[in-house]
mmCIF file of C-alpha atoms and ligand atoms in Angstrom:
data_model
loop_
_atom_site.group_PDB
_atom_site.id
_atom_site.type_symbol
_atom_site.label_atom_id
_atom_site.label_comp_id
_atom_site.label_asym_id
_atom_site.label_seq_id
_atom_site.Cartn_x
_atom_site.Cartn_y
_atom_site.Cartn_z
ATOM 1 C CA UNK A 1 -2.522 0.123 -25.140
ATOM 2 C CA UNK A 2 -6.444 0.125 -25.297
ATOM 3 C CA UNK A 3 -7.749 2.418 -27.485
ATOM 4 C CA UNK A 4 -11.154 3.171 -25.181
ATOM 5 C CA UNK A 5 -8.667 5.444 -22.635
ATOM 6 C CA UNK A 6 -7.314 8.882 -23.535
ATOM 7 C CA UNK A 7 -3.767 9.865 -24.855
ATOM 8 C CA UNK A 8 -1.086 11.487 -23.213
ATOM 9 C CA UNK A 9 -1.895 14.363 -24.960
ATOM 10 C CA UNK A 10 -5.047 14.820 -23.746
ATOM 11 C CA UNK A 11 -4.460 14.031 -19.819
ATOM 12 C CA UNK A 12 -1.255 17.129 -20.485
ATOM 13 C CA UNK A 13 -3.473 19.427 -21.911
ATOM 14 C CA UNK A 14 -6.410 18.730 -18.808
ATOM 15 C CA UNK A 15 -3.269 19.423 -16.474
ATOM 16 C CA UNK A 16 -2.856 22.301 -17.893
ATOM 17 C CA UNK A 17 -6.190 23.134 -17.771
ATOM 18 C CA UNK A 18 -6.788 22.771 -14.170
ATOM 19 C CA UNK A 19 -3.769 23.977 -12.728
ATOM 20 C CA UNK A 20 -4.344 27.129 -14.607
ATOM 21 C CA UNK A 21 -8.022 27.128 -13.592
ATOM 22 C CA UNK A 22 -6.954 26.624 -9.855
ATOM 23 C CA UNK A 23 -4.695 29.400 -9.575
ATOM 24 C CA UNK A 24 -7.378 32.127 -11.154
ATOM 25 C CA UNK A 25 -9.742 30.359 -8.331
ATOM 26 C CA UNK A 26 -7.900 30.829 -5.024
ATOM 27 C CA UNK A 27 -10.801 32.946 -3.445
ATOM 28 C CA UNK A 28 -12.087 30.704 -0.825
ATOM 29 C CA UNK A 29 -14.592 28.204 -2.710
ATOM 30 C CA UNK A 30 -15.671 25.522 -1.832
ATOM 31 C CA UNK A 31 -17.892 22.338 -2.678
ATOM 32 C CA UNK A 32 -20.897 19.969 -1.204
ATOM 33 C CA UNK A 33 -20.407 16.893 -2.163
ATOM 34 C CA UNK A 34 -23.298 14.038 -1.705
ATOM 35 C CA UNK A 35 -21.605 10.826 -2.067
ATOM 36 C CA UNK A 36 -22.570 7.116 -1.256
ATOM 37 C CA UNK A 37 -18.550 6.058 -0.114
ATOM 38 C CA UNK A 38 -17.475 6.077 3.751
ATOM 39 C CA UNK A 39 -16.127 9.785 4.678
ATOM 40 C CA UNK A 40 -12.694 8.084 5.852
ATOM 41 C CA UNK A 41 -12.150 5.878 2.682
ATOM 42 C CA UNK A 42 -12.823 8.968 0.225
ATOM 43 C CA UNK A 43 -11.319 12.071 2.503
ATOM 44 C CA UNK A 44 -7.994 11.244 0.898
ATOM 45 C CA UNK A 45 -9.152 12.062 -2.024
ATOM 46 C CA UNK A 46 -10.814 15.171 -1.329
ATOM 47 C CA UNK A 47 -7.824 16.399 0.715
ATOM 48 C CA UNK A 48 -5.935 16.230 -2.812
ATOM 49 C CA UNK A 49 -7.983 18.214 -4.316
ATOM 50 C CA UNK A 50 -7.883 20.836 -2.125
ATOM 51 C CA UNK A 51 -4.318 20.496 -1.951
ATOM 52 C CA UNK A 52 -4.150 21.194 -5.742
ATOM 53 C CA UNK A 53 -6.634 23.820 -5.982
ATOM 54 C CA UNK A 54 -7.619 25.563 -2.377
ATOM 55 C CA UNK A 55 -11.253 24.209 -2.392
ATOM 56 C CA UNK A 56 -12.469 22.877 0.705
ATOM 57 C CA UNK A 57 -14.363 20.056 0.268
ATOM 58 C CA UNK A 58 -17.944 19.744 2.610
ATOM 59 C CA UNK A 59 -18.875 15.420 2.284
ATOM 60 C CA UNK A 60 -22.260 14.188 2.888
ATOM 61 C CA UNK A 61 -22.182 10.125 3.229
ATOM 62 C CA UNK A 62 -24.850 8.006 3.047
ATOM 63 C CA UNK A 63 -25.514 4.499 2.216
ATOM 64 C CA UNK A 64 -28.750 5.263 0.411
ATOM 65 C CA UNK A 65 -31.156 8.029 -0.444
ATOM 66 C CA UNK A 66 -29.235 10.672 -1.652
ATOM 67 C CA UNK A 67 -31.150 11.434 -4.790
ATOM 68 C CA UNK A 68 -34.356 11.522 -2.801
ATOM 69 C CA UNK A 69 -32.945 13.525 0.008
ATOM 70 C CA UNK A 70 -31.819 16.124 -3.290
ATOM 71 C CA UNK A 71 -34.835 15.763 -4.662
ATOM 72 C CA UNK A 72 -36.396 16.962 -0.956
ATOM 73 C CA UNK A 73 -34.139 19.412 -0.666
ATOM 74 C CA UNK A 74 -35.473 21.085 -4.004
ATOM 75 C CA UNK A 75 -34.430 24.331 -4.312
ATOM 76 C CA UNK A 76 -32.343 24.544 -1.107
ATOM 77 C CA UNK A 77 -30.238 21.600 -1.482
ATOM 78 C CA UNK A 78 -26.635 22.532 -0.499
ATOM 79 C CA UNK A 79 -25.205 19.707 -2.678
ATOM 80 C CA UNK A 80 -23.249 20.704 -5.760
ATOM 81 C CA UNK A 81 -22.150 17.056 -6.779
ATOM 82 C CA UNK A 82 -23.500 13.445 -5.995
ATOM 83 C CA UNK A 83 -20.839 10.626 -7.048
ATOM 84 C CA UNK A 84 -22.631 7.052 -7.160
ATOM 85 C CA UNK A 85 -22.101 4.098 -9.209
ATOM 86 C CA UNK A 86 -24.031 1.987 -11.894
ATOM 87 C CA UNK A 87 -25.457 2.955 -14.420
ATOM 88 C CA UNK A 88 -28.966 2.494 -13.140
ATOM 89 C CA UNK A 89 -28.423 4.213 -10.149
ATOM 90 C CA UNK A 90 -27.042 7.453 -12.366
ATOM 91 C CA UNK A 91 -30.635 7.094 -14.500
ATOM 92 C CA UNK A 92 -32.515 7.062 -11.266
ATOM 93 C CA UNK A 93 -30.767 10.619 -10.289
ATOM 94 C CA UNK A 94 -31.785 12.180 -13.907
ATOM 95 C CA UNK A 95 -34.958 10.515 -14.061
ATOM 96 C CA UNK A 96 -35.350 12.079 -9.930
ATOM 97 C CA UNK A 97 -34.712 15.802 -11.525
ATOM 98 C CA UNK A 98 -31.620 16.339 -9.203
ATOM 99 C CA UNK A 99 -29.200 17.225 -12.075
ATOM 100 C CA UNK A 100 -28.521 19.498 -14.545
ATOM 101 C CA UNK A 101 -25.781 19.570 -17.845
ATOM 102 C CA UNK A 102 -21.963 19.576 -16.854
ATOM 103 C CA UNK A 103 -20.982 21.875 -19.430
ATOM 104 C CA UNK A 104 -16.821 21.354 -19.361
ATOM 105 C CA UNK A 105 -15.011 21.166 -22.885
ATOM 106 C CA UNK A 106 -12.419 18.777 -20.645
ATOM 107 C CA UNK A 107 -14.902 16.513 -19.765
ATOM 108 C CA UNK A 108 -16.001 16.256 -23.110
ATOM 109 C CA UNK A 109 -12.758 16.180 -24.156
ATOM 110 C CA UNK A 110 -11.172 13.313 -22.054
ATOM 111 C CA UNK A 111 -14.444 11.461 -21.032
ATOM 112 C CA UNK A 112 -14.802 8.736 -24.215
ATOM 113 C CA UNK A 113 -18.626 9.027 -25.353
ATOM 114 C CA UNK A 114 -19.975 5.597 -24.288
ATOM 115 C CA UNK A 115 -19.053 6.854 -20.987
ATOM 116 C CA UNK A 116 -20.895 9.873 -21.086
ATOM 117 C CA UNK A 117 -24.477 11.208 -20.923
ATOM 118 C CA UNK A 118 -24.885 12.589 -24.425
ATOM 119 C CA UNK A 119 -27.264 15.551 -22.631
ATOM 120 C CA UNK A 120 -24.383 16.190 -20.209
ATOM 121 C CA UNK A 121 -26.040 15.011 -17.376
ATOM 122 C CA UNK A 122 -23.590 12.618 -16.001
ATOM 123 C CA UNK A 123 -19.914 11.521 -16.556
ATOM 124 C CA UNK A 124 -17.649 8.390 -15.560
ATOM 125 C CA UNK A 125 -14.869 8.519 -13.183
ATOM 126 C CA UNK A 126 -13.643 4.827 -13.305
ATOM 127 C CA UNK A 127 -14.871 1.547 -14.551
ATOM 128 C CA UNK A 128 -16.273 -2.040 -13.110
ATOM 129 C CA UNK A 129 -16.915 -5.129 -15.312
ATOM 130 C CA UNK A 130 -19.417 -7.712 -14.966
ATOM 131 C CA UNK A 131 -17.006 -10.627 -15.130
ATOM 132 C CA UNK A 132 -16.737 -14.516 -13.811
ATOM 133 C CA UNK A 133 -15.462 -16.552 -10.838
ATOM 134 C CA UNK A 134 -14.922 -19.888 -11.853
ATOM 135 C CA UNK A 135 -13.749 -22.672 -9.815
ATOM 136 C CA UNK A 136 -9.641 -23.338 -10.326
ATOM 137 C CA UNK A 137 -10.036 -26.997 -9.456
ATOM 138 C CA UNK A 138 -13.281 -27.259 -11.574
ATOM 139 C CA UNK A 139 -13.080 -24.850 -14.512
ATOM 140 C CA UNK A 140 -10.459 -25.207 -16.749
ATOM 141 C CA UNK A 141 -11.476 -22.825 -19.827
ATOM 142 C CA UNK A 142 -10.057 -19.497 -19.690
ATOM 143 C CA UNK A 143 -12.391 -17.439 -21.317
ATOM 144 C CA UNK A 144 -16.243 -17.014 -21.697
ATOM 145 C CA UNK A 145 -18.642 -15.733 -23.518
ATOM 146 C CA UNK A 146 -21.446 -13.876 -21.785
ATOM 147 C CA UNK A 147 -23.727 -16.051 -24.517
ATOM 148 C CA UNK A 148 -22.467 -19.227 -23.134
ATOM 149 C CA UNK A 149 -23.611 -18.691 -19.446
ATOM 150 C CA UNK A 150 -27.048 -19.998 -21.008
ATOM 151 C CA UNK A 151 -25.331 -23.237 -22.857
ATOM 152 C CA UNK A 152 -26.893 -26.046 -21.021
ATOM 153 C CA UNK A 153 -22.768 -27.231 -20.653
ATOM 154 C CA UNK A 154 -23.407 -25.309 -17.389
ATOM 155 C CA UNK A 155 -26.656 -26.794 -15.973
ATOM 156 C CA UNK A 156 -26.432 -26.560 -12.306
ATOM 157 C CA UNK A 157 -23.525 -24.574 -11.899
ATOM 158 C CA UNK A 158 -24.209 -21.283 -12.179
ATOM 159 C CA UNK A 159 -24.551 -18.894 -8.925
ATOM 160 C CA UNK A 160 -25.688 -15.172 -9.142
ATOM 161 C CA UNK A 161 -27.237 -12.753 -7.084
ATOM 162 C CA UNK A 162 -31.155 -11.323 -7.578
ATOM 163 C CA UNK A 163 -32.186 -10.236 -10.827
ATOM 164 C CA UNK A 164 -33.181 -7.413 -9.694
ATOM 165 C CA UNK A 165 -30.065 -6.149 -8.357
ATOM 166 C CA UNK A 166 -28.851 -3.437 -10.498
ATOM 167 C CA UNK A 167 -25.819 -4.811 -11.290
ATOM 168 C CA UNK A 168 -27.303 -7.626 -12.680
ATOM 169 C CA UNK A 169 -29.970 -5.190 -14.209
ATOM 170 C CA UNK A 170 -26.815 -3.311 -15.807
ATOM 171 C CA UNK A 171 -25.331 -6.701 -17.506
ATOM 172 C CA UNK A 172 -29.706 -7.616 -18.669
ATOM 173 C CA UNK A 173 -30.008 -3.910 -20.557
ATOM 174 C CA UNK A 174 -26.762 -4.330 -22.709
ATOM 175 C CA UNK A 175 -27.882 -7.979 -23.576
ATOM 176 C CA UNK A 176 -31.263 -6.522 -24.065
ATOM 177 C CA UNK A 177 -29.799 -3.122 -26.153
ATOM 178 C CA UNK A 178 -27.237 -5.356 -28.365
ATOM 179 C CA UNK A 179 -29.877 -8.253 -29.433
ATOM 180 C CA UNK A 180 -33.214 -7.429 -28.654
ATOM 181 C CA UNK A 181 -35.968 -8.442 -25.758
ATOM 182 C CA UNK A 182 -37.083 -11.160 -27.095
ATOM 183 C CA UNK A 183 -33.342 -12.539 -27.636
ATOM 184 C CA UNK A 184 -32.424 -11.498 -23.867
ATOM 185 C CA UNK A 185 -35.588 -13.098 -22.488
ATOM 186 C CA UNK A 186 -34.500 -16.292 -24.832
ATOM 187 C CA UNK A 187 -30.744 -16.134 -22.947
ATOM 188 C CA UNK A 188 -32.242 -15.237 -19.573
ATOM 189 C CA UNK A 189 -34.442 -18.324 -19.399
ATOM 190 C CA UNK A 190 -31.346 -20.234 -20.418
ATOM 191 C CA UNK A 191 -29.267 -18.578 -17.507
ATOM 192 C CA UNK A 192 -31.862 -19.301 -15.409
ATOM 193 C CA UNK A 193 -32.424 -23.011 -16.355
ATOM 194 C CA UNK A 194 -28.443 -23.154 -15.315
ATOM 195 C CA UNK A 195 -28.656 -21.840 -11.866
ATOM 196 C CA UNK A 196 -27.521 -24.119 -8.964
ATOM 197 C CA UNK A 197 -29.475 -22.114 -6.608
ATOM 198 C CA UNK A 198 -32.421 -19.544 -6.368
ATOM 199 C CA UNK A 199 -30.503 -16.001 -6.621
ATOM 200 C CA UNK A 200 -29.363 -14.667 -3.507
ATOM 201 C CA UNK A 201 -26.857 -12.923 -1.455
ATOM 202 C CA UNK A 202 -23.911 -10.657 -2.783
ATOM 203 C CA UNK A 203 -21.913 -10.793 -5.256
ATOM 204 C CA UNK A 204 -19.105 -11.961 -2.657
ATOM 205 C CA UNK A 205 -21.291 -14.835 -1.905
ATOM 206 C CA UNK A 206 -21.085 -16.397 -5.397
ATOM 207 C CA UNK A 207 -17.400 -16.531 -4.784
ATOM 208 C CA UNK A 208 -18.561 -18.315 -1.247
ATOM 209 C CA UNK A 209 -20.476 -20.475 -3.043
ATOM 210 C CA UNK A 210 -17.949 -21.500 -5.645
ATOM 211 C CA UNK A 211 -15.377 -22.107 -3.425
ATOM 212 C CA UNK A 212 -18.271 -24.445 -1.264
ATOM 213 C CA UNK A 213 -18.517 -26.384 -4.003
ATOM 214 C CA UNK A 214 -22.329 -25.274 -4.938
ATOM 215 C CA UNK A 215 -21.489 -23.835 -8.312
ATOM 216 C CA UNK A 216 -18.753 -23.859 -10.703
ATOM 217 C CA UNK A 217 -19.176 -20.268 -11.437
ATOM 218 C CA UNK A 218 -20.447 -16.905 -10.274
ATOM 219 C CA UNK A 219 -20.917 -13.615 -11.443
ATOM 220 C CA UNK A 220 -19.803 -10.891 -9.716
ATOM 221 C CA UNK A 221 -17.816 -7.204 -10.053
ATOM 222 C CA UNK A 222 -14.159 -7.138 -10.758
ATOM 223 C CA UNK A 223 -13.718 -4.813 -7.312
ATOM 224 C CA UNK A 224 -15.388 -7.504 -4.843
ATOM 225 C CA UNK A 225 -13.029 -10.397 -5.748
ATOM 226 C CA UNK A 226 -9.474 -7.780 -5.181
ATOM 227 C CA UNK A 227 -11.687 -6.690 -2.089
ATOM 228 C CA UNK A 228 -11.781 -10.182 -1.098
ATOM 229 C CA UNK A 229 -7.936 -10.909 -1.789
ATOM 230 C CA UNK A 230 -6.451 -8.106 -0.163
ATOM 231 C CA UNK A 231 -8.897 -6.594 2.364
ATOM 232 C CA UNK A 232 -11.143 -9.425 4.168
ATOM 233 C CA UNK A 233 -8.999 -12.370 5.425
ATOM 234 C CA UNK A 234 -12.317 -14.351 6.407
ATOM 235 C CA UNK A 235 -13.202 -13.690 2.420
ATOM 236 C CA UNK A 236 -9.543 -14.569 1.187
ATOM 237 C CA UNK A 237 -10.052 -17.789 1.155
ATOM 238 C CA UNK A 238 -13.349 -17.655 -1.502
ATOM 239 C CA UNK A 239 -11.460 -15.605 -3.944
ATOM 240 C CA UNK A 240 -8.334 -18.072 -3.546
ATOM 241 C CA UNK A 241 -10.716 -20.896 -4.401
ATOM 242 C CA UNK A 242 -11.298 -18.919 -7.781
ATOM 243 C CA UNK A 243 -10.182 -16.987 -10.718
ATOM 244 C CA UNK A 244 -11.224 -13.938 -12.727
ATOM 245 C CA UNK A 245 -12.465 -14.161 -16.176
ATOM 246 C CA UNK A 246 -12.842 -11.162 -18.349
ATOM 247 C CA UNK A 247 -16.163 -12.367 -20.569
ATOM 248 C CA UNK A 248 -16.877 -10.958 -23.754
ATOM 249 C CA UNK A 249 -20.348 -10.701 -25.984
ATOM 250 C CA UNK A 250 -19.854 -12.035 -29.256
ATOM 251 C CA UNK A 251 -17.745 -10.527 -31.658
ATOM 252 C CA UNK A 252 -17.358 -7.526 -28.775
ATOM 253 C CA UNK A 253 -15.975 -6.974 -25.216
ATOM 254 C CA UNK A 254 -16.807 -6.835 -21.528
ATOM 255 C CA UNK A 255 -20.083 -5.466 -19.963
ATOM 256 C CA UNK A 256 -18.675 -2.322 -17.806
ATOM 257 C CA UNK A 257 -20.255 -0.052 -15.860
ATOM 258 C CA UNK A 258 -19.622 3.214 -13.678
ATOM 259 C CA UNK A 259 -18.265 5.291 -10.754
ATOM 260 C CA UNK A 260 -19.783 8.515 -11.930
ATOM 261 C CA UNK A 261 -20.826 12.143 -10.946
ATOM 262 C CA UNK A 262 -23.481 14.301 -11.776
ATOM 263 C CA UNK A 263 -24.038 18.337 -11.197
ATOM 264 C CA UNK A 264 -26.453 19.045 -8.540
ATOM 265 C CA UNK A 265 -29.713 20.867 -10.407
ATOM 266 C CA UNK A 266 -29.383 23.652 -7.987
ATOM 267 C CA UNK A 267 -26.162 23.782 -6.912
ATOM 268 C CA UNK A 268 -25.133 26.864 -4.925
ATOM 269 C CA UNK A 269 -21.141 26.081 -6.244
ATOM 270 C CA UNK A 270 -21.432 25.562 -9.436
ATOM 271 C CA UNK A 271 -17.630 26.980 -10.666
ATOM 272 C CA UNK A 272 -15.970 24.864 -7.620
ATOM 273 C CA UNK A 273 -18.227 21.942 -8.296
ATOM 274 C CA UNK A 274 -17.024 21.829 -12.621
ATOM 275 C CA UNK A 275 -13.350 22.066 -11.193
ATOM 276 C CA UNK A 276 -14.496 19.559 -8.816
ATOM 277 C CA UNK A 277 -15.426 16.717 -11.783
ATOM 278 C CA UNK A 278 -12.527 18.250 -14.400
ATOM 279 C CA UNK A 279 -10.349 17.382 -11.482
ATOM 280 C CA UNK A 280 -11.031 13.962 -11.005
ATOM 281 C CA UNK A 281 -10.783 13.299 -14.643
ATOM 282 C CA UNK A 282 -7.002 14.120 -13.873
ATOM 283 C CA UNK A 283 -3.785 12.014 -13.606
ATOM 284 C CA UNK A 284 -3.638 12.676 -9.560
ATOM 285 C CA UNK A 285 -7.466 11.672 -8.892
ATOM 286 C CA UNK A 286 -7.524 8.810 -11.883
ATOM 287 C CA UNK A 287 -4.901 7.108 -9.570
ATOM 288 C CA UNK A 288 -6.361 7.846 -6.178
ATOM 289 C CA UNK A 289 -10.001 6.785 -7.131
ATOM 290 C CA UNK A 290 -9.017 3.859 -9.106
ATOM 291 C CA UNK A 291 -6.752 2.762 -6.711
ATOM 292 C CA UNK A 292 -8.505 3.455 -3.538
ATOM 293 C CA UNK A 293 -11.742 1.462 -4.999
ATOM 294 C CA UNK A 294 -10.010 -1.118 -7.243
ATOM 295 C CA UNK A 295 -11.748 0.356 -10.345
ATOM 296 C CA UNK A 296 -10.551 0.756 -14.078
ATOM 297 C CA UNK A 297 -9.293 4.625 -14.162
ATOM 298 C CA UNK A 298 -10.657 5.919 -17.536
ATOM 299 C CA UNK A 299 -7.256 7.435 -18.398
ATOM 300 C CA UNK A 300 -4.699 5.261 -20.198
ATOM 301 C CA UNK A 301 -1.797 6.720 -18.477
ATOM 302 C CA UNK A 302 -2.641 5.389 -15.051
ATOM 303 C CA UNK A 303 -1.386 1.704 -13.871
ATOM 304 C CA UNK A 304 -4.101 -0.423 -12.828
ATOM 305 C CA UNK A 305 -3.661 -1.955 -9.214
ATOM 306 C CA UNK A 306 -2.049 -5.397 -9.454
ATOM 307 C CA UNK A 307 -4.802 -7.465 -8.643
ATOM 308 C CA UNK A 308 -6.698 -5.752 -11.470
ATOM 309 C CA UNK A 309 -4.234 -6.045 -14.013
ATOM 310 C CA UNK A 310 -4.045 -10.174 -13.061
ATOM 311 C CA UNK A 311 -7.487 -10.711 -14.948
ATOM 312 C CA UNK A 312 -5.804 -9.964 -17.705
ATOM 313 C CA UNK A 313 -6.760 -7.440 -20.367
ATOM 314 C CA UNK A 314 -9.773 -5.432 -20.148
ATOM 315 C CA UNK A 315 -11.606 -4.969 -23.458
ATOM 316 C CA UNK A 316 -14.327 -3.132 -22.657
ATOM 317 C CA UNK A 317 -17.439 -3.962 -25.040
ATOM 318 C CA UNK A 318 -18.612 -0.679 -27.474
ATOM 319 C CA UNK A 319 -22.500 -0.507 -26.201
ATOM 320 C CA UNK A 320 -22.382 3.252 -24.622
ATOM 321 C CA UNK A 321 -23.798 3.255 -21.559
ATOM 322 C CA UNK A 322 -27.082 5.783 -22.003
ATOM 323 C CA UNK A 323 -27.691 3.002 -24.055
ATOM 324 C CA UNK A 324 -27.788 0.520 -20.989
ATOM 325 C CA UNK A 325 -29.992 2.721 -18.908
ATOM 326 C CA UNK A 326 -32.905 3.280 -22.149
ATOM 327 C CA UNK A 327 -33.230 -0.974 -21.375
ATOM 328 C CA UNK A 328 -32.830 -1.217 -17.732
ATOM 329 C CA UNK A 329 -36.628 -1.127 -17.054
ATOM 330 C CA UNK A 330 -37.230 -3.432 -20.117
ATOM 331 C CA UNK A 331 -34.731 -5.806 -18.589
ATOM 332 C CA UNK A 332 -36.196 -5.413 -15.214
ATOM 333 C CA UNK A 333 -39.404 -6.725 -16.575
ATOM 334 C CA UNK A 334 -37.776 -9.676 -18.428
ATOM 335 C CA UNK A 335 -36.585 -11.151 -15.193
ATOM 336 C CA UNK A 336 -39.882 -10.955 -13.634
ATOM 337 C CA UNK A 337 -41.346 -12.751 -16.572
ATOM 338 C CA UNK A 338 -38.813 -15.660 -16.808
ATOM 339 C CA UNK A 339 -39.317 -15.654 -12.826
ATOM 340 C CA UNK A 340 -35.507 -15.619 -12.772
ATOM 341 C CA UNK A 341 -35.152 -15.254 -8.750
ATOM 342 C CA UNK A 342 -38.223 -17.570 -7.981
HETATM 343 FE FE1 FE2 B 401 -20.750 -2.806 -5.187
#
């Protein structure tokens, strides 16, 4: 059992919690939340809570802009809670004004630190990592270090989406929080110099362009390649040409980032949004959320989809994530300088 999930104890005591908090709520409440997911792929999960506590549930979807529309809104924005993901994505919504502190002992209680804003202003749901597809005919290690990817060994046979692209921006920071700038820029010029191919496309099409034969490895999150295997026949076969590694820094563990929610600054249901984000930190909503987006639940208790668990065992490195974000502009500029996607 990792050690970076809550206990048993814990996860009994937050069912507790909100099953005694729903009962003394059962006047009609409800909540607005802003969220970047399809309606019809996260209604489920709304109609559970609701289920479990009699708040109705209002969605707003979008596939970009919600921060700014909040930050339009001002005062009169009906949205209580935003869920995105990345880490850089939750900096852009504090660093936009739209939030304010979730103060919930349970969420301080059950969320793990690193996976916390230490002002309050944001809190994991579930986890992604930053991991490897390597080539099953052409790869044969199985394991990597995220120090390696700049060993000239792999000259030529690297394949990774823009720079720029916060996910990559998410994996730059940590390298950029754990050993310095001038260390990243050192290891990002050595990525670079192993690149079969100017950046581009998804991170779906590094597993495209592994199984092509244009690279021996991508880089990619741990959801697209189960996405791939179980939901996209036309993608099946690039995830079948490859296999998950789970790399590691140095001496530490895997770069992961966030599904996460913030508290709307202004929002007009404040009580039904904190039951809102105590509730998804439960057993029921751990298992929907991971499960429904192929994600790392936070609590220990919950079994990871299959596909998941085949990468083997997560580790998760130590660097807490507020951590991440103080770099991600520093790391921005760093791939501009070693004109990584030129
Ligand atoms: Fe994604």
């Amino acid at each position: 059992m990792t050690n970076f999930r809550v206990t048993a104890a814990t996860a009994a005591l937050l069912c507790f919690t909100v099953l005694g908090a729903s009962t003394a709520l059962a006047d009609n409440g409800e909540v607005n939340v802003y969220t970047y997911r399809e309606t019809k792929l996260i209604q489920p999960l709304f109609d559970a809570f609701t289920a479990d506590t009699g708040i109705k549930v209002n969605v707003v979807s979008a596939s970009s802009g919600l921060e700014q529309r909040m930050k339009a809104e001002g005062a009169n924005s009906p949205a209580d809670v935003l869920l995105t993901v990345d880490i850089g994505r939750i900096d852009e919504a504090v660093q936009a004004g739209v939030t304010q502190p979730i103060k919930s002992e349970t969420i301080d209680k059950i969320v793990p630190a690193q996976y916390r804003d230490p002002d309050g202003h944001w809190a994991g749901i579930s986890m992604r990592a930053r991991v490897i597809y390597a080539s099953k005919d052409r790869v044969k290690q199985e394991a990597i270090t995220y120090e390696e990817l700049a060993d000239p060994k792999w000259k030529g046979k690297i394949c990774i989406r823009s720079g720029q692209h916060i996910y990559n921006n998410g994996l730059f920071a940590a390298y950029a929080a754990k050993y310095g700038e001038a260390k990243a820029e050192e290891w990002l010029r050595g990525v670079k110099a192993n690149l079969a191919q100017k950046p581009s496309g998804g991170d779906r099409e590094a597993a495209r362009d592994v199984a092509a034969g244009k690279c021996d490895i991508g880089i990619g999150n741990t959801y697209y390649w189960a996405l791939m295997m179980n939901n996209d026949p036309e993608k099946k076969p690039w995830a079948e040409a490859t296999k998950v590694i789970l790399p590691t820094f140095e001496g530490g563990g895997t770069h992961v980032n966030l599904s996460a929610v913030v508290l709307a600054k202004h929002a007009p249901n404040k009580d039904s949004a904190i039951k809102l984000i105590e509730w998804l930190m439960s057993e029921h909503a751990q298992h929907l959320y991971a499960d429904m987006n192929y994600e790392y639940p936070l609590l220990s208790e919950i079994k990871l989809n299959p596909t998941i668990a085949s990468y083997g065992t997560l580790k998760p490195d130590a660097l807490p994530l507020a951590d991440v974000a103080k770099h991600k502009k520093g790391a921005a500029n760093l791939v501009d300088k070693v004109g990584f996607d030129n």
